XYZ file of C-alpha atoms in Angstrom:
720
model
C 0.000 0.000 0.000
C 1.311 3.448 -0.851
C 0.910 4.860 2.683
C 0.628 2.335 5.429
C 1.915 4.491 8.277
C -0.028 7.734 8.321
C 0.012 9.583 11.625
C -3.006 8.635 13.676
C -4.329 9.165 17.166
C -3.860 6.175 19.496
C -7.007 4.308 20.463
C -8.904 5.924 23.314
C -12.054 5.216 25.282
C -15.279 6.604 23.927
C -16.330 9.777 25.724
C -12.759 11.043 26.355
C -11.603 14.306 24.856
C -9.368 13.881 21.839
C -5.799 14.884 22.842
C -5.130 16.300 19.369
C -8.139 18.585 18.838
C -9.716 18.803 22.313
C -13.143 17.748 21.041
C -15.438 14.814 21.720
C -15.551 12.412 18.774
C -15.181 8.732 18.068
C -11.604 7.469 18.031
C -11.724 6.583 14.330
C -13.471 9.796 13.246
C -11.747 12.907 11.876
C -10.584 15.603 14.283
C -12.862 18.609 14.776
C -11.624 22.211 14.609
C -13.102 25.697 14.912
C -11.503 27.689 12.098
C -11.082 31.432 12.383
C -11.562 32.239 8.702
C -13.383 30.741 5.745
C -11.266 27.966 4.255
C -10.562 28.005 0.521
C -12.607 25.446 -1.407
C -9.463 23.950 -2.875
C -8.501 22.819 0.631
C -11.868 21.188 1.360
C -12.722 17.495 1.161
C -15.593 16.845 -1.262
C -16.892 13.978 0.860
C -17.217 15.585 4.303
C -17.148 19.205 3.005
C -14.659 20.103 5.767
C -10.996 21.241 5.523
C -8.807 18.288 4.557
C -7.266 16.053 7.224
C -4.409 13.734 6.262
C -5.029 14.577 2.575
C -4.578 11.914 -0.089
C -4.589 12.363 -3.881
C -6.314 10.075 -6.365
C -4.810 9.173 -9.754
C -7.595 11.214 -11.395
C -6.452 14.380 -9.607
C -8.858 14.787 -6.670
C -7.995 15.152 -2.990
C -9.885 13.782 0.013
C -9.409 13.174 3.715
C -7.677 9.847 4.342
C -10.481 8.465 6.505
C -13.296 9.843 4.332
C -11.942 8.168 1.213
C -11.068 4.955 3.013
C -14.622 4.664 4.352
C -16.153 5.546 0.979
C -14.149 2.926 -0.914
C -15.244 0.171 1.444
C -18.593 0.180 -0.399
C -17.630 1.721 -3.756
C -14.957 1.357 -6.405
C -14.943 4.794 -8.029
C -13.912 8.376 -7.362
C -16.724 10.373 -5.673
C -16.171 13.369 -7.987
C -15.856 11.938 -11.508
C -16.802 8.265 -10.874
C -13.575 7.046 -12.464
C -12.535 3.539 -11.292
C -10.535 3.856 -8.080
C -8.883 1.622 -5.493
C -7.452 2.832 -2.201
C -3.906 1.451 -2.716
C -3.584 3.534 -5.891
C -3.884 6.792 -3.907
C -0.923 8.766 -2.565
C -0.245 11.245 0.179
C -0.728 14.836 -0.917
C 2.375 16.938 -1.463
C 4.214 18.535 1.435
C 3.099 21.951 0.189
C -0.585 21.053 0.513
C -0.094 19.518 3.944
C 1.790 22.613 5.140
C -0.964 24.909 3.880
C -3.530 22.886 5.839
C -1.393 22.799 8.984
C -1.115 26.592 8.933
C -4.878 27.216 8.964
C -5.773 29.334 12.003
C -8.065 27.701 14.581
C -9.583 28.743 17.900
C -8.839 26.954 21.144
C -11.889 24.744 21.901
C -12.123 25.964 25.527
C -13.587 29.468 25.509
C -14.009 31.629 27.546
C -11.178 30.266 29.703
C -8.843 30.298 26.689
C -9.406 32.655 23.751
C -6.141 32.032 21.897
C -5.863 31.338 18.157
C -3.046 29.353 16.577
C -2.086 27.276 13.555
C -3.857 23.938 13.341
C -0.587 22.042 13.743
C 0.099 23.893 17.016
C -3.189 23.050 18.738
C -2.153 19.646 20.094
C 0.955 21.059 21.792
C -1.057 23.960 23.182
C -3.605 21.581 24.713
C -0.977 19.323 26.258
C 1.240 22.031 27.743
C -0.292 25.493 27.913
C -4.124 25.579 27.765
C -5.717 26.902 31.007
C -9.179 25.995 29.685
C -8.303 22.305 29.345
C -6.770 22.204 32.830
C -9.921 23.753 34.284
C -12.077 21.239 32.402
C -9.985 18.300 33.647
C -10.168 19.551 37.231
C -13.942 19.831 36.941
C -14.201 16.271 35.627
C -12.105 14.941 38.521
C -14.260 16.841 41.001
C -17.454 15.433 39.541
C -16.124 11.878 39.656
C -15.347 12.326 43.344
C -18.895 13.339 44.263
C -20.381 10.733 46.636
C -23.704 10.640 44.812
C -22.070 9.930 41.444
C -22.466 6.164 41.509
C -22.770 3.698 38.711
C -26.065 1.835 38.721
C -26.664 -1.539 37.227
C -29.169 -1.473 34.385
C -32.246 -3.689 34.931
C -32.697 -6.470 32.432
C -36.418 -5.781 32.017
C -38.051 -2.394 31.354
C -39.886 -0.807 34.265
C -43.637 -0.632 34.139
C -43.453 3.150 33.916
C -41.511 2.778 30.691
C -43.009 -0.355 29.173
C -41.618 0.293 25.749
C -37.981 0.183 26.778
C -37.166 3.359 24.841
C -33.706 4.690 25.527
C -31.400 7.662 25.554
C -34.176 9.966 26.685
C -36.931 9.698 29.256
C -39.316 11.765 27.185
C -42.252 11.254 29.536
C -40.288 12.810 32.382
C -39.349 15.782 30.223
C -42.866 16.267 28.908
C -44.369 16.375 32.391
C -41.941 18.981 33.711
C -43.541 22.279 34.745
C -41.054 24.692 33.235
C -40.974 27.836 31.152
C -39.874 27.381 27.567
C -37.811 30.022 25.876
C -38.235 30.589 22.149
C -35.260 28.334 21.551
C -34.122 26.459 24.641
C -30.523 25.266 25.019
C -29.716 21.984 23.386
C -29.976 19.073 25.794
C -28.621 15.534 25.505
C -31.390 13.092 24.636
C -30.390 10.773 27.466
C -32.511 9.084 30.041
C -31.836 10.442 33.568
C -32.518 6.956 34.866
C -30.737 3.796 33.734
C -32.808 1.570 31.494
C -32.613 -1.036 28.799
C -30.579 0.379 25.955
C -32.323 0.353 22.590
C -29.961 -0.974 19.905
C -31.960 0.788 17.245
C -30.010 3.817 18.380
C -26.599 2.514 19.318
C -24.606 -0.587 18.543
C -22.482 -1.509 21.548
C -21.470 -4.737 23.199
C -24.404 -5.870 25.336
C -22.397 -6.658 28.458
C -20.662 -3.298 28.431
C -23.964 -1.495 28.016
C -25.501 -3.195 31.006
C -22.597 -2.074 33.179
C -22.524 1.543 32.013
C -23.874 4.332 34.152
C -26.136 6.975 32.678
C -23.314 9.519 32.578
C -21.139 7.090 30.620
C -23.917 6.550 28.107
C -24.429 10.277 27.791
C -20.765 10.984 27.153
C -20.304 8.099 24.751
C -23.161 8.934 22.432
C -25.979 11.327 23.363
C -28.916 12.269 21.233
C -29.244 16.034 21.153
C -32.667 17.674 21.180
C -33.960 21.221 21.383
C -37.246 22.798 22.465
C -38.632 25.405 20.081
C -41.663 27.695 20.355
C -43.618 28.032 17.100
C -46.310 30.685 16.688
C -48.660 30.543 13.709
C -51.236 33.166 12.717
C -53.953 32.192 10.276
C -56.803 34.097 8.668
C -59.285 31.228 8.863
C -59.069 29.181 12.059
C -61.431 26.559 10.585
C -58.898 25.564 7.945
C -56.428 22.780 8.669
C -53.055 23.626 10.193
C -51.326 21.326 7.755
C -49.837 18.410 9.668
C -50.586 14.793 10.502
C -49.959 13.464 13.993
C -49.648 10.048 15.634
C -49.402 8.869 19.227
C -51.101 9.739 22.513
C -51.181 8.244 25.990
C -53.707 5.647 24.787
C -51.118 4.211 22.346
C -47.664 2.647 22.849
C -46.127 5.845 21.418
C -47.230 7.771 24.493
C -46.459 11.239 23.158
C -47.908 13.236 20.283
C -45.512 13.025 17.312
C -45.645 14.859 13.975
C -45.738 12.353 11.111
C -46.060 14.684 8.122
C -46.240 18.425 7.330
C -48.042 19.655 4.201
C -45.985 22.303 2.462
C -48.653 24.745 1.273
C -50.359 25.201 4.664
C -49.672 27.626 7.553
C -47.333 25.192 9.304
C -45.641 24.134 6.085
C -44.965 27.692 4.975
C -43.617 28.599 8.426
C -41.043 25.809 8.031
C -40.202 25.283 11.717
C -42.213 22.117 12.380
C -40.856 18.931 10.806
C -41.774 15.229 10.783
C -40.586 13.524 13.957
C -41.091 16.562 16.206
C -42.765 15.876 19.551
C -45.555 18.328 20.442
C -45.215 19.348 24.099
C -47.717 22.190 24.481
C -50.619 23.727 22.571
C -51.395 27.347 23.517
C -49.915 26.846 26.970
C -51.645 23.509 27.654
C -49.351 20.564 28.362
C -50.393 17.639 26.147
C -47.870 15.095 27.408
C -50.578 13.072 29.129
C -53.555 13.301 26.787
C -55.147 10.783 24.471
C -54.828 10.929 20.707
C -58.348 12.317 20.314
C -57.841 14.941 23.030
C -54.703 16.214 21.307
C -56.617 16.547 18.031
C -59.401 18.422 19.823
C -56.917 20.940 21.229
C -55.118 21.439 17.924
C -58.328 21.875 15.919
C -59.734 24.396 18.405
C -56.511 26.419 18.511
C -58.079 29.611 17.129
C -56.509 32.294 14.915
C -53.162 32.196 16.762
C -51.523 28.865 17.508
C -48.512 28.526 19.798
C -46.760 25.171 19.888
C -43.862 24.052 22.025
C -42.108 21.249 20.182
C -39.119 19.061 20.868
C -36.838 18.569 17.857
C -34.117 15.961 17.552
C -30.837 17.231 16.134
C -28.776 14.031 15.939
C -26.072 12.371 18.004
C -23.825 14.712 19.988
C -20.549 12.923 19.323
C -21.200 11.865 15.734
C -21.061 14.281 12.797
C -24.361 14.498 10.959
C -24.243 12.661 7.687
C -25.961 13.660 4.528
C -29.687 13.032 4.480
C -29.411 11.147 1.198
C -27.245 8.249 -0.015
C -23.596 8.795 -0.849
C -23.604 11.877 -3.090
C -21.761 10.252 -5.951
C -24.448 7.590 -6.174
C -27.290 10.100 -5.987
C -25.801 12.435 -8.567
C -23.010 14.868 -9.273
C -21.492 17.312 -6.776
C -21.080 20.725 -8.406
C -19.155 23.751 -7.103
C -20.356 27.164 -8.302
C -18.983 30.578 -7.320
C -21.028 33.729 -7.973
C -19.468 37.189 -7.622
C -21.752 40.043 -6.491
C -20.932 43.652 -7.346
C -22.008 44.615 -3.828
C -23.626 42.973 -0.834
C -27.147 44.067 -1.843
C -27.063 42.605 -5.352
C -29.602 39.726 -5.621
C -28.572 36.391 -7.100
C -31.920 35.669 -8.744
C -32.404 32.236 -7.120
C -35.646 30.875 -5.714
C -35.163 28.242 -2.967
C -37.786 25.865 -1.524
C -38.196 22.949 0.853
C -39.706 19.690 -0.393
C -42.258 17.540 1.364
C -40.614 14.536 3.003
C -37.068 15.705 2.191
C -34.551 17.517 4.346
C -32.628 20.514 3.115
C -33.312 23.073 0.400
C -33.605 22.906 -3.364
C -33.379 25.364 -6.255
C -36.863 25.924 -7.645
C -36.081 28.538 -10.276
C -33.421 30.880 -11.636
C -34.848 34.299 -12.505
C -34.199 35.490 -16.045
C -31.459 38.090 -16.150
C -30.314 37.293 -12.630
C -26.718 36.670 -11.639
C -27.210 32.904 -11.264
C -29.005 32.581 -14.613
C -26.242 34.494 -16.387
C -23.621 32.278 -14.745
C -25.432 29.211 -16.076
C -23.894 26.618 -13.749
C -26.747 26.173 -11.261
C -29.846 24.244 -12.304
C -33.407 23.705 -11.196
C -33.797 20.869 -8.672
C -30.173 21.143 -7.461
C -29.960 20.356 -3.754
C -27.898 22.939 -1.849
C -25.316 21.207 0.361
C -23.471 24.311 1.540
C -23.071 28.031 0.920
C -19.752 29.695 1.758
C -18.698 26.622 3.710
C -21.796 26.538 5.954
C -23.498 23.144 5.949
C -27.105 23.393 4.711
C -27.927 19.721 4.290
C -30.508 20.158 7.080
C -30.990 23.876 6.423
C -33.919 26.112 5.514
C -34.412 28.702 2.751
C -34.367 31.425 5.409
C -30.913 30.373 6.622
C -29.587 30.253 3.059
C -31.001 33.709 2.296
C -29.314 35.137 5.386
C -25.939 33.696 4.374
C -26.286 35.093 0.855
C -27.393 38.527 2.043
C -24.493 38.886 4.472
C -21.892 37.811 1.898
C -19.796 40.746 0.696
C -19.054 39.667 -2.864
C -18.211 35.980 -3.222
C -20.971 33.373 -2.798
C -19.800 29.777 -3.187
C -22.377 26.997 -3.644
C -21.855 23.253 -3.300
C -24.890 21.493 -4.786
C -25.949 17.923 -5.482
C -27.350 17.480 -8.998
C -29.441 14.294 -9.507
C -28.551 12.281 -12.589
C -32.209 12.112 -13.559
C -33.024 15.711 -12.662
C -34.727 16.314 -16.019
C -37.454 13.789 -15.234
C -37.857 14.368 -11.516
C -41.050 16.020 -10.322
C -40.670 19.621 -9.136
C -42.805 20.840 -6.280
C -43.747 24.526 -6.335
C -43.915 26.797 -3.316
C -47.371 27.892 -4.398
C -48.710 24.441 -3.477
C -50.262 23.738 -6.837
C -51.844 20.329 -7.177
C -50.519 17.713 -9.525
C -52.159 14.580 -10.851
C -51.578 11.340 -9.039
C -50.265 8.266 -10.758
C -53.792 6.969 -10.999
C -54.537 9.789 -13.419
C -57.369 12.187 -12.611
C -57.120 13.083 -8.982
C -55.202 15.990 -7.570
C -54.472 16.682 -3.945
C -52.212 18.544 -1.588
C -50.645 15.353 -0.345
C -50.549 11.647 -0.997
C -53.802 10.420 -2.462
C -54.183 7.591 0.012
C -54.227 9.943 2.971
C -57.794 11.037 2.488
C -57.201 14.652 1.422
C -58.302 14.004 -2.129
C -61.022 15.732 -4.120
C -63.926 13.446 -3.336
C -66.772 12.947 -5.793
C -70.346 11.968 -5.310
C -70.982 8.473 -6.592
C -74.169 9.001 -8.562
C -75.353 7.069 -11.580
C -75.941 9.907 -14.091
C -75.614 8.518 -17.604
C -75.371 4.757 -17.446
C -71.789 3.782 -18.160
C -71.071 0.518 -19.911
C -70.184 -2.496 -17.751
C -66.555 -2.602 -16.716
C -64.221 -5.470 -16.026
C -62.905 -5.976 -12.503
C -59.469 -4.282 -12.329
C -56.416 -6.406 -11.687
C -54.581 -5.149 -8.603
C -51.035 -4.043 -9.280
C -48.797 -3.377 -6.272
C -47.313 0.107 -6.057
C -44.197 1.182 -4.184
C -43.443 -2.424 -3.214
C -46.627 -2.988 -1.198
C -48.042 -6.502 -0.788
C -50.780 -8.113 1.360
C -49.757 -8.979 4.898
C -48.692 -12.646 4.911
C -50.726 -15.083 7.007
C -47.664 -15.795 9.151
C -47.574 -12.112 10.140
C -51.250 -11.801 11.109
C -52.042 -10.421 14.562
C -55.109 -9.654 16.644
C -56.173 -5.989 16.915
C -55.005 -4.192 20.084
C -57.128 -4.533 23.202
C -60.431 -2.668 22.976
C -60.626 -2.546 19.175
C -63.440 -4.364 17.394
C -64.336 -4.669 13.713
C -67.810 -5.621 12.518
C -68.663 -6.590 8.949
C -72.101 -5.733 7.613
C -73.886 -6.606 4.371
C -76.549 -4.313 2.916
C -79.027 -5.282 0.197
C -80.725 -2.165 -1.144
C -83.312 -1.806 -3.880
C -83.170 1.514 -5.713
C -84.384 3.387 -8.735
C -82.113 2.985 -11.740
C -81.279 6.722 -11.707
C -80.912 7.036 -7.937
C -77.356 7.731 -6.791
C -75.459 5.984 -4.036
C -74.971 9.387 -2.401
C -71.530 8.932 -0.817
C -68.031 10.345 -1.242
C -64.955 8.230 -0.689
C -61.248 8.508 0.090
C -58.214 6.265 0.369
C -56.992 3.831 -2.249
C -54.135 1.406 -2.735
C -51.720 3.879 -4.269
C -49.221 6.224 -2.661
C -47.128 5.836 0.430
C -49.821 4.760 2.918
C -51.916 2.454 0.718
C -55.154 2.286 2.729
C -58.461 0.645 1.726
C -61.370 2.683 0.344
C -63.408 4.401 3.093
C -66.521 6.614 3.208
C -65.807 10.303 3.788
C -69.423 11.509 3.767
C -72.986 10.336 3.252
C -74.944 12.911 1.253
C -78.539 13.840 2.207
C -79.751 12.326 -1.091
C -79.169 8.820 -2.415
C -80.059 5.262 -1.492
C -77.385 4.878 1.201
C -78.628 7.927 3.098
C -82.150 6.512 2.914
C -80.909 3.166 4.239
C -78.843 4.894 6.987
C -76.606 1.912 7.780
C -73.502 3.246 6.027
C -71.634 5.825 8.098
C -68.639 8.041 7.545
C -65.449 6.085 8.212
C -66.850 2.714 7.095
C -64.431 0.612 5.028
C -65.974 -0.514 1.733
C -65.200 -4.194 1.082
C -67.213 -5.056 -2.032
C -70.184 -4.044 -4.151
C -72.270 -6.611 -6.025
C -69.533 -9.187 -5.506
C -66.699 -6.998 -6.857
C -63.825 -6.726 -4.370
C -62.882 -3.103 -3.538
C -60.158 -3.735 -0.979
C -57.176 -3.687 -3.351
C -58.300 -0.952 -5.750
C -56.839 2.486 -6.272
C -59.037 5.526 -5.746
C -59.831 5.985 -9.421
C -60.508 2.260 -9.929
C -62.908 2.242 -6.968
C -64.748 5.293 -8.320
C -65.187 3.600 -11.695
C -66.525 0.377 -10.144
C -68.950 2.170 -7.815
C -70.290 4.372 -10.595
C -70.776 1.358 -12.813
C -72.664 -0.595 -10.159
C -74.823 2.423 -9.288
C -76.694 1.676 -12.547
C -78.132 -1.494 -10.973
C -81.549 -1.594 -9.316
C -80.217 -3.813 -6.539
C -77.064 -3.020 -4.578
C -75.337 -5.572 -2.342
C -72.706 -3.658 -0.392
C -70.311 -5.119 2.152
C -68.670 -2.701 4.598
C -66.648 -2.787 7.788
C -67.181 -0.831 10.988
C -64.091 -0.257 13.152
C -64.977 0.365 16.799
C -62.320 1.950 18.981
C -61.896 1.430 22.744
C -64.330 3.308 25.013
C -63.120 6.838 25.729
C -60.895 7.040 22.658
C -63.071 9.702 21.041
C -63.552 11.911 24.109
C -62.514 15.508 23.315
C -60.346 17.677 25.553
C -62.128 18.279 28.857
C -61.892 22.060 28.502
C -63.472 22.053 25.044
C -67.070 23.203 24.664
C -67.623 21.497 21.324
C -66.349 18.358 19.569
C -63.258 18.796 17.368
C -63.694 20.602 14.080
C -63.423 18.155 11.189
C -62.175 19.520 7.902
C -65.075 18.697 5.550
C -63.651 17.724 2.142
C -60.312 16.790 3.692
C -61.837 14.417 6.231
C -59.993 11.163 6.866
C -60.148 8.567 9.645
C -58.126 9.085 12.799
C -54.735 7.386 12.835
C -55.969 5.552 15.917
C -58.815 3.915 14.000
C -56.453 2.255 11.502
C -54.915 0.273 14.372
C -58.129 -1.753 14.586
C -58.123 -2.732 10.898
C -57.988 -6.554 10.492
C -54.634 -7.922 9.305
C -56.232 -9.275 6.117
C -56.654 -5.661 4.910
C -53.068 -4.584 5.645
C -50.511 -3.930 2.909
C -46.871 -4.319 3.930
C -43.666 -2.842 2.606
C -40.101 -4.090 3.037
C -37.520 -1.459 4.012
C -33.881 -2.593 3.903
C -31.350 -0.418 5.743
C -27.561 -0.597 5.525
C -25.029 0.932 7.899
C -21.406 0.892 8.960
C -20.411 -1.186 11.971
C -19.938 1.881 14.206
C -23.132 3.583 13.003
C -26.609 3.525 14.535
C -29.754 2.414 12.724
C -31.344 5.692 13.772
C -34.820 4.719 14.985
C -36.369 3.836 18.341
C -39.170 1.351 18.902
C -41.992 1.150 21.423
C -44.650 -1.472 22.104
C -44.548 -5.233 22.368
C -46.007 -7.770 24.761
C -46.568 -6.812 28.397
C -48.192 -8.895 31.087
C -50.455 -6.020 32.138
C -51.455 -4.929 28.607
C -51.078 -8.048 26.500
C -49.848 -7.898 22.911
C -49.275 -4.436 21.485
C -47.892 -3.585 18.053
C -44.323 -2.333 17.740
C -44.198 1.232 16.484
C -41.400 3.493 15.297
C -41.347 6.448 17.663
C -38.182 8.338 16.778
C -36.115 8.727 13.602
C -32.803 10.467 14.240
C -31.396 12.992 11.738
C -28.252 11.923 9.917
C -28.775 8.164 10.323
C -29.580 5.324 7.868
C -33.292 5.332 8.796
C -33.452 9.097 8.252
C -31.616 9.039 4.935
C -33.729 6.179 3.550
C -36.894 8.337 3.815
C -39.377 5.436 3.754
C -39.859 4.922 7.486
C -42.164 7.308 9.342
C -43.021 7.862 12.969
C -46.041 5.725 13.786
C -45.189 2.937 11.327
C -45.885 -0.550 12.671
C -43.009 -3.037 12.566
C -44.472 -6.328 11.344
C -41.283 -8.402 11.040
C -37.504 -8.137 11.298
C -35.536 -10.126 8.711
C -38.619 -12.257 8.105
C -39.260 -13.056 11.776
C -42.753 -11.932 12.897
C -42.730 -9.326 15.660
C -46.261 -10.137 16.898
C -46.180 -11.648 20.384
C -42.612 -10.546 21.125
C -41.736 -8.384 24.093
C -39.544 -5.331 23.794
C -36.756 -7.228 25.530
C -36.945 -9.988 22.906
C -36.880 -7.745 19.840
C -33.985 -5.600 21.055
C -31.349 -8.382 21.064
C -32.470 -9.369 17.579
C -31.757 -5.849 16.346
C -28.466 -5.744 18.226
C -27.156 -8.761 16.365
C -27.726 -7.126 12.964
C -24.563 -5.146 12.394
C -24.711 -3.948 8.802
C -28.088 -4.827 7.251
C -31.650 -5.083 8.483
C -34.854 -5.821 6.556
C -37.915 -4.324 8.240
C -41.427 -5.278 7.170
C -43.683 -2.345 8.049
C -47.271 -1.172 7.717
C -47.774 2.583 7.415
C -50.978 4.389 8.368
C -51.684 8.071 7.636
C -51.601 10.237 10.742
C -54.615 12.216 11.897
C -55.044 15.495 10.011
C -55.082 18.739 12.032
């Protein structure tokens, strides 16, 4: 190998400060520095987008950090920049000139305010070892804390406590949510670590089981903490009867416990504000703590919020001691990384770029380049480019507002690093005006996924008699397939489903008089359900069909696997008959599930044409009507899967489904984009999860080091 003896830091225990850079990071990760000035792009690694460390040159003329390139080539065999064939032994150390330029970059001491010195990067290690008063003060503080009599290691119980039946780790969210405290507009970041020892969830961290069980809480926190932040969001809206624009899951009457945001619609008040994101935990609504309310009570509070809504939310930011990774697959696989520098005549000159956020995707994208603008004249940026950084500031999890601020404060030079998809010419563009676009089924438009119930419903009347139609053949979309018999489960305790068959005689021109939603297309893939029963039509006259009923068949034609448009066509065709035989399903939820918030004077407002069943009601759907999807995740050995699970068998509650509660930014689960909070885990690597306890499923996940295949069922959250 061309360089087998590069300088490297000796192995050290996780949680210890690095002796070379004075920062907390994993022993095999790159050092972390706080640079005084903006670093030239020529001295930046195109994999990590940080100044080069131990630079190595490729035969095709590109330069990367030693560890970045080594890690990349473990899974690939090409250069990240130009995709030329590449092997690690063919690379060479960069020249002495390049290494000297990097060593002379000016950095701050990492221990302000006790030490405010700046120095060359190569001098920092000596400064820390011999001269830094800030490091000495930090070390003395650590020694003092270890000597405290109440700082004792506690043995972790093998079984979860009853108060935390789900065995969720790294953060006792229920304790935080019940705290009576004042929230600032942006509270300080806090480690997402449980203050009490508990069973460690391997979905977050891969560590040897024996060592985990012997670690104290402080050791877990220092080794790998999940950082979260409380944020106050205030939304003003002209019409308080219109939806806020998000879907929620959870509640104290579910294994999730807390209220979690599953989805945010972009062209709604919350979506345009941009602060609330999927995965956020809702702590308060207009000053009312909702940490201990049912799913229905939370919906009641959110729908009655009035013209001004104030939310306190908890947002996960990622692991404290692990650098956030890109939210998408390795850039070279997803497309081409492009560097573009624009020169402004003065700080106030606009660039002529329109930036947006996309539903279900982190970061910001270029929507349009204004004719005659600086960017359009330059010609190197394109529509649909994803902005990775501007002037060296990482925007992979950024917002358009942050990008605009960076651009506006730039004196003259604005440097973009963007990711350009290979198939950008055929990718769908989403506009910030929220315009509808047709679904894949062809005639329906909606603000969100067609299966979520927000579609433009139509009244199923006979009108002109259409010709008889053939029964459509079901074609799976997005990898969905019926839940296998081996994965069937009983509904959770308290749920009941009742099938009913109606035989109705009607006039040939009389309509059915219902509107429908759902359909087996899109990301949720739910069965057809009734959204309203109109005051005219044979079903209103019969009165046995109610809003929320699942339609199973009509005149012997199965409706359970049809798309929305296919179901509309079948129902319209059969409305021409004088006799209708309709099979439907009632889903009854546990007593008390639909009780509104105690302080409310009226039941929750329900958004007429956008009505859809509560997320809670889908939990009672029989397994035979479920469609599953397989999600395969890959990770490095020292990486976390990035999701937490709750649920499972308990003696006091019986069998409960396993749900995904948390998806951590910068992890494989986050980058994959298919998993959502509230998804039910049906199986792991083909092994059914039904009947397992949390303590049984966790070791199974712990043994899977690099690949896991999750079989999941996804239900749309409740619309508020």
